[in-house]
């Protein structure tokens, strides 16, 4: 994604609200990841592709007044949202950087933590993305990434049109040069650039037709289906059939939805 126009999920109020809901559903997974890493008071953190800043706000709570949070984000709309939230809270130790991971000029050896959630799967060159960030990480600091191995996705009972959703998502991510299985590539990049892999933990959430996790997926598949048709990831006919199958499952008390696998990946700079 070269600029915010090219970002395949769009930048708008509806997408901001989807990201807020998404943050609530996956918050425990992200919080547990931070607990394992040991993110603590006084840490200096960079949140790359922060979106509206939902994780950045949690990080600010963790690091307190002694620490700091910097966001790096290409969408000015999301930066403005986080600015307003920070002002409301009277936070002064926040830095807002407008730009992309691949091209941003960052301060050297500055951060204890660089965090990247649901961003690197969209970019054409994940190695370039990581390498440009690494010089800003302190020795002993951690780069922590959460992203997909999309294969966990499943809507049960199977047998309907939604079974085509995985191949559609793979194609949709690929439109921007992205990779819905990017999590499989990260360890090799970490190793190549001298990072010690300290965490690689997969997570899948599952639930019935009224669960938060299916509501999370609903906000993605029903709101983005037109974008996936427009990108050529699926046809209008198959898109409509997938949605019909989806809505039928939501009325079936025996439905189980399994999320795509999200992997926590952490590398320590030696
Ligand atoms: C799906 S959102 C995730 C937002 C946030 N990380 C979260 O977990 O809620 C992806 C974000 O990455 C940003 N983004 C896209 N390409 C980027 C790049 N090359 N460098 C940095 N951020 C990027 C988008 O503008 C968007 O805000």
Short mmCIF file of C-alpha atoms and ligand atoms in Angstrom, two decimals:
data_model
loop_
_atom_site.label_atom_id
_atom_site.label_comp_id
_atom_site.label_asym_id
_atom_site.label_seq_id
_atom_site.Cartn_x
_atom_site.Cartn_y
_atom_site.Cartn_z
CA UNK A 1 0.00 0.00 0.00
CA UNK A 2 1.73 3.09 -1.22
CA UNK A 3 -0.79 5.57 0.18
CA UNK A 4 -4.06 5.52 2.00
CA UNK A 5 -6.04 5.50 -1.26
CA UNK A 6 -4.47 2.15 -2.12
CA UNK A 7 -5.41 0.55 1.21
CA UNK A 8 -7.84 -2.25 0.38
CA UNK A 9 -10.07 -2.03 3.46
CA UNK A 10 -10.81 1.70 3.04
CA UNK A 11 -10.53 4.61 5.47
CA UNK A 12 -13.87 5.87 6.76
CA UNK A 13 -16.10 6.12 9.82
CA UNK A 14 -17.71 2.71 9.27
CA UNK A 15 -14.29 1.04 9.00
CA UNK A 16 -13.15 2.93 12.12
CA UNK A 17 -16.12 1.49 14.04
CA UNK A 18 -15.35 -1.98 12.68
CA UNK A 19 -11.76 -1.63 13.95
CA UNK A 20 -13.10 -0.55 17.37
CA UNK A 21 -15.32 -3.66 17.60
CA UNK A 22 -12.47 -5.85 16.30
CA UNK A 23 -10.20 -4.46 18.98
CA UNK A 24 -12.71 -5.47 21.69
CA UNK A 25 -13.03 -9.02 20.34
CA UNK A 26 -9.24 -9.59 20.10
CA UNK A 27 -8.16 -7.43 23.05
CA UNK A 28 -7.48 -10.34 25.39
CA UNK A 29 -5.20 -12.00 22.81
CA UNK A 30 -3.22 -8.77 22.36
CA UNK A 31 -3.11 -8.03 26.11
CA UNK A 32 -1.80 -11.56 26.81
CA UNK A 33 0.87 -11.03 24.15
CA UNK A 34 1.99 -7.79 25.87
CA UNK A 35 2.00 -9.60 29.23
CA UNK A 36 4.28 -12.34 27.88
CA UNK A 37 6.61 -9.75 26.35
CA UNK A 38 6.59 -7.85 29.66
CA UNK A 39 5.54 -4.41 28.37
CA UNK A 40 5.76 -2.23 31.47
CA UNK A 41 5.80 1.30 32.89
CA UNK A 42 8.42 3.48 31.28
CA UNK A 43 8.64 1.58 27.96
CA UNK A 44 8.94 3.53 24.73
CA UNK A 45 6.59 2.01 22.14
CA UNK A 46 5.98 2.47 18.43
CA UNK A 47 2.62 1.29 17.03
CA UNK A 48 2.98 0.90 13.26
CA UNK A 49 -0.22 1.12 11.21
CA UNK A 50 -2.01 2.04 14.42
CA UNK A 51 -5.29 2.86 12.67
CA UNK A 52 -7.46 4.94 15.01
CA UNK A 53 -5.18 4.08 17.94
CA UNK A 54 -7.10 1.48 19.93
CA UNK A 55 -3.97 -0.54 20.78
CA UNK A 56 -1.93 2.65 21.18
CA UNK A 57 -4.36 3.74 23.93
CA UNK A 58 -3.87 0.40 25.72
CA UNK A 59 -0.10 0.78 25.36
CA UNK A 60 -0.25 4.28 26.84
CA UNK A 61 -2.15 2.86 29.84
CA UNK A 62 0.60 0.28 30.31
CA UNK A 63 3.65 2.50 29.94
CA UNK A 64 2.22 5.40 31.96
CA UNK A 65 3.61 8.90 32.14
CA UNK A 66 7.22 7.73 32.33
CA UNK A 67 7.02 5.91 29.00
CA UNK A 68 5.92 7.09 25.57
CA UNK A 69 3.83 5.99 22.61
CA UNK A 70 4.53 6.91 19.00
CA UNK A 71 2.14 6.00 16.20
CA UNK A 72 3.10 5.71 12.56
CA UNK A 73 0.06 5.72 10.27
CA UNK A 74 -0.58 6.73 6.63
CA UNK A 75 -4.25 7.70 7.13
CA UNK A 76 -4.61 11.25 8.50
CA UNK A 77 -8.24 10.50 9.43
CA UNK A 78 -7.08 7.85 11.92
CA UNK A 79 -4.26 10.03 13.26
CA UNK A 80 -6.81 12.81 13.94
CA UNK A 81 -9.00 10.36 15.85
CA UNK A 82 -6.13 9.28 18.08
CA UNK A 83 -5.06 12.91 18.59
CA UNK A 84 -8.53 13.81 19.85
CA UNK A 85 -8.61 10.79 22.19
CA UNK A 86 -5.15 11.66 23.54
CA UNK A 87 -6.12 15.30 24.13
CA UNK A 88 -9.29 14.22 25.96
CA UNK A 89 -7.11 12.18 28.32
CA UNK A 90 -4.53 14.93 28.75
CA UNK A 91 -1.71 12.69 27.47
CA UNK A 92 1.45 14.56 26.54
CA UNK A 93 3.87 11.71 25.83
CA UNK A 94 2.38 10.78 22.44
CA UNK A 95 4.02 11.35 19.04
CA UNK A 96 2.04 11.21 15.80
CA UNK A 97 3.92 10.28 12.63
CA UNK A 98 2.22 10.42 9.25
CA UNK A 99 3.78 7.91 6.86
CA UNK A 100 4.37 4.27 5.98
CA UNK A 101 6.64 1.72 7.61
CA UNK A 102 8.66 1.22 4.43
CA UNK A 103 9.58 4.89 3.97
CA UNK A 104 9.36 6.63 7.37
CA UNK A 105 12.52 8.22 8.77
CA UNK A 106 12.58 7.09 12.38
CA UNK A 107 14.86 7.98 15.30
CA UNK A 108 17.71 5.46 15.82
CA UNK A 109 17.65 2.89 18.67
CA UNK A 110 14.69 4.58 20.31
CA UNK A 111 12.02 1.98 21.09
CA UNK A 112 11.68 -0.89 23.56
CA UNK A 113 8.71 -2.21 21.58
CA UNK A 114 7.64 -1.93 17.97
CA UNK A 115 4.12 -3.29 17.51
CA UNK A 116 2.37 -4.13 14.22
CA UNK A 117 -1.15 -5.64 14.18
CA UNK A 118 -3.02 -6.48 10.97
CA UNK A 119 -0.84 -4.33 8.73
CA UNK A 120 2.04 -6.38 7.32
CA UNK A 121 -0.31 -8.83 5.57
CA UNK A 122 -1.40 -6.03 3.24
CA UNK A 123 2.00 -4.86 2.01
CA UNK A 124 3.90 -6.13 -1.05
CA UNK A 125 7.30 -6.47 0.67
CA UNK A 126 7.15 -7.51 4.35
CA UNK A 127 10.96 -7.69 4.59
CA UNK A 128 11.39 -4.07 3.46
CA UNK A 129 8.63 -3.11 5.92
CA UNK A 130 10.45 -4.77 8.85
CA UNK A 131 13.98 -3.70 7.90
CA UNK A 132 13.11 0.01 7.82
CA UNK A 133 11.68 -0.27 11.33
CA UNK A 134 14.55 -2.21 12.89
CA UNK A 135 17.09 0.61 13.17
CA UNK A 136 14.68 2.40 15.52
CA UNK A 137 14.55 -0.59 17.90
CA UNK A 138 16.89 -0.53 20.92
CA UNK A 139 19.28 -3.46 21.43
CA UNK A 140 17.30 -5.95 23.53
CA UNK A 141 14.03 -4.40 22.29
CA UNK A 142 11.20 -6.44 20.77
CA UNK A 143 9.34 -6.21 17.48
CA UNK A 144 5.91 -7.79 17.99
CA UNK A 145 3.61 -8.59 15.09
CA UNK A 146 0.11 -10.04 15.01
CA UNK A 147 -1.16 -11.23 11.66
CA UNK A 148 -2.90 -14.02 9.79
CA UNK A 149 -2.42 -17.58 8.76
CA UNK A 150 -5.89 -17.34 7.26
CA UNK A 151 -6.50 -21.10 6.97
CA UNK A 152 -8.41 -21.40 10.27
CA UNK A 153 -11.47 -19.76 8.71
CA UNK A 154 -14.56 -21.99 8.79
CA UNK A 155 -18.34 -21.75 8.92
CA UNK A 156 -20.00 -24.96 10.14
CA UNK A 157 -22.01 -26.93 9.12
CA UNK A 158 -19.97 -26.80 5.89
CA UNK A 159 -21.27 -27.42 2.40
CA UNK A 160 -22.58 -23.95 1.43
CA UNK A 161 -21.20 -21.14 -0.74
CA UNK A 162 -19.30 -19.60 2.20
CA UNK A 163 -16.80 -22.45 1.86
CA UNK A 164 -15.35 -20.27 -0.97
CA UNK A 165 -14.59 -17.40 1.42
CA UNK A 166 -10.99 -18.43 2.12
CA UNK A 167 -9.98 -18.42 -1.56
CA UNK A 168 -11.75 -15.05 -1.96
CA UNK A 169 -9.82 -13.48 0.94
CA UNK A 170 -6.52 -14.85 -0.39
CA UNK A 171 -7.21 -13.18 -3.75
CA UNK A 172 -8.41 -9.92 -2.14
CA UNK A 173 -5.24 -9.57 -0.04
CA UNK A 174 -3.16 -10.39 -3.14
CA UNK A 175 -4.71 -7.49 -5.11
CA UNK A 176 -2.50 -5.05 -3.17
CA UNK A 177 0.45 -7.46 -3.28
CA UNK A 178 -0.44 -8.69 0.23
CA UNK A 179 -0.48 -12.19 1.68
CA UNK A 180 -3.22 -13.69 3.88
CA UNK A 181 -0.59 -16.19 5.13
CA UNK A 182 2.09 -13.61 5.93
CA UNK A 183 2.62 -15.11 9.40
CA UNK A 184 4.41 -18.03 7.76
CA UNK A 185 7.04 -15.67 6.33
CA UNK A 186 7.93 -13.65 9.42
CA UNK A 187 10.27 -16.08 11.25
CA UNK A 188 12.58 -16.31 8.21
CA UNK A 189 12.71 -12.49 8.00
CA UNK A 190 13.43 -12.22 11.73
CA UNK A 191 16.24 -14.79 11.48
CA UNK A 192 17.77 -13.21 8.38
CA UNK A 193 18.04 -9.88 10.19
CA UNK A 194 19.54 -11.25 13.39
CA UNK A 195 16.44 -11.22 15.60
CA UNK A 196 15.94 -13.95 18.17
CA UNK A 197 12.43 -15.41 17.83
CA UNK A 198 10.97 -15.25 21.34
CA UNK A 199 7.29 -15.97 20.61
CA UNK A 200 5.27 -17.63 17.86
CA UNK A 201 1.77 -18.36 19.21
CA UNK A 202 -1.31 -19.08 17.07
CA UNK A 203 -4.84 -18.12 18.17
CA UNK A 204 -8.23 -19.07 16.78
CA UNK A 205 -11.49 -17.76 18.27
CA UNK A 206 -14.70 -19.70 17.75
CA UNK A 207 -18.35 -19.24 18.67
CA UNK A 208 -21.99 -19.74 17.80
CA UNK A 209 -24.40 -17.60 15.75
CA UNK A 210 -24.72 -14.87 18.40
CA UNK A 211 -21.09 -14.77 19.55
CA UNK A 212 -18.85 -11.72 19.40
CA UNK A 213 -16.47 -13.52 17.08
CA UNK A 214 -19.15 -14.21 14.46
CA UNK A 215 -20.36 -10.60 14.80
CA UNK A 216 -16.75 -9.50 14.17
CA UNK A 217 -16.61 -11.61 11.01
CA UNK A 218 -20.07 -10.33 10.00
CA UNK A 219 -18.80 -6.76 10.08
CA UNK A 220 -15.99 -7.79 7.73
CA UNK A 221 -17.68 -10.12 5.26
CA UNK A 222 -21.00 -8.30 4.90
CA UNK A 223 -19.49 -4.77 4.77
CA UNK A 224 -16.51 -5.64 2.54
CA UNK A 225 -18.17 -8.05 0.11
CA UNK A 226 -18.73 -5.26 -2.44
CA UNK A 227 -15.00 -4.37 -2.22
CA UNK A 228 -14.05 -8.00 -2.80
CA UNK A 229 -16.35 -8.13 -5.84
CA UNK A 230 -14.88 -4.83 -7.09
CA UNK A 231 -11.30 -6.11 -6.65
CA UNK A 232 -12.12 -9.23 -8.68
CA UNK A 233 -11.56 -11.51 -5.66
CA UNK A 234 -14.99 -13.04 -6.31
CA UNK A 235 -17.92 -12.63 -8.68
CA UNK A 236 -21.13 -10.79 -7.83
CA UNK A 237 -23.06 -14.09 -8.10
CA UNK A 238 -20.74 -16.01 -5.77
CA UNK A 239 -20.51 -13.01 -3.41
CA UNK A 240 -24.33 -12.94 -3.14
CA UNK A 241 -24.44 -16.71 -2.60
CA UNK A 242 -21.79 -16.47 0.15
CA UNK A 243 -23.81 -13.77 1.91
CA UNK A 244 -27.01 -15.81 1.63
CA UNK A 245 -25.22 -18.82 3.16
CA UNK A 246 -23.75 -16.55 5.87
CA UNK A 247 -27.15 -15.08 6.87
CA UNK A 248 -28.72 -18.57 6.93
CA UNK A 249 -25.97 -19.76 9.30
CA UNK A 250 -26.58 -16.79 11.57
CA UNK A 251 -30.17 -17.98 12.01
CA UNK A 252 -29.11 -21.57 12.73
CA UNK A 253 -28.56 -22.21 16.47
CA UNK A 254 -26.14 -25.05 15.62
CA UNK A 255 -23.75 -22.84 13.66
CA UNK A 256 -20.10 -22.67 14.70
CA UNK A 257 -17.78 -20.04 13.25
CA UNK A 258 -14.00 -20.40 13.51
CA UNK A 259 -11.84 -17.33 12.98
CA UNK A 260 -8.78 -17.30 10.77
CA UNK A 261 -5.64 -18.03 12.79
CA UNK A 262 -3.92 -14.93 14.17
CA UNK A 263 -0.29 -15.50 15.14
CA UNK A 264 1.62 -13.54 17.79
CA UNK A 265 5.21 -13.21 16.56
CA UNK A 266 7.96 -11.56 18.57
CA UNK A 267 11.63 -11.06 17.70
CA UNK A 268 14.27 -9.61 20.01
CA UNK A 269 17.10 -7.45 18.68
CA UNK A 270 20.40 -8.95 19.77
C1 LIG B 1 -6.59 -3.29 9.53
S1 LIG B 1 -5.95 -1.75 10.04
C2 LIG B 1 -5.27 -2.18 11.63
C3 LIG B 1 -5.21 -1.03 12.59
C4 LIG B 1 -4.58 -1.34 13.95
N1 LIG B 1 -3.24 -1.85 13.83
C5 LIG B 1 -5.41 -2.30 14.75
O1 LIG B 1 -4.97 -3.41 15.03
O2 LIG B 1 -6.53 -1.91 15.11
C6 LIG B 1 -4.49 -1.49 9.05
C7 LIG B 1 -3.86 -0.14 9.22
O3 LIG B 1 -2.57 -0.15 8.61
C8 LIG B 1 -2.35 1.09 7.96
N2 LIG B 1 -1.32 0.86 6.93
C9 LIG B 1 -1.50 0.39 5.70
N3 LIG B 1 -0.34 0.29 5.04
C10 LIG B 1 0.63 0.69 5.87
C11 LIG B 1 2.05 0.81 5.74
N4 LIG B 1 2.67 0.47 4.62
N5 LIG B 1 2.74 1.29 6.81
C12 LIG B 1 2.09 1.62 7.95
N6 LIG B 1 0.73 1.51 8.11
C13 LIG B 1 0.01 1.05 7.08
C14 LIG B 1 -3.73 1.46 7.43
O4 LIG B 1 -3.84 2.84 7.12
C15 LIG B 1 -4.62 1.01 8.58
O5 LIG B 1 -4.79 2.02 9.52
#
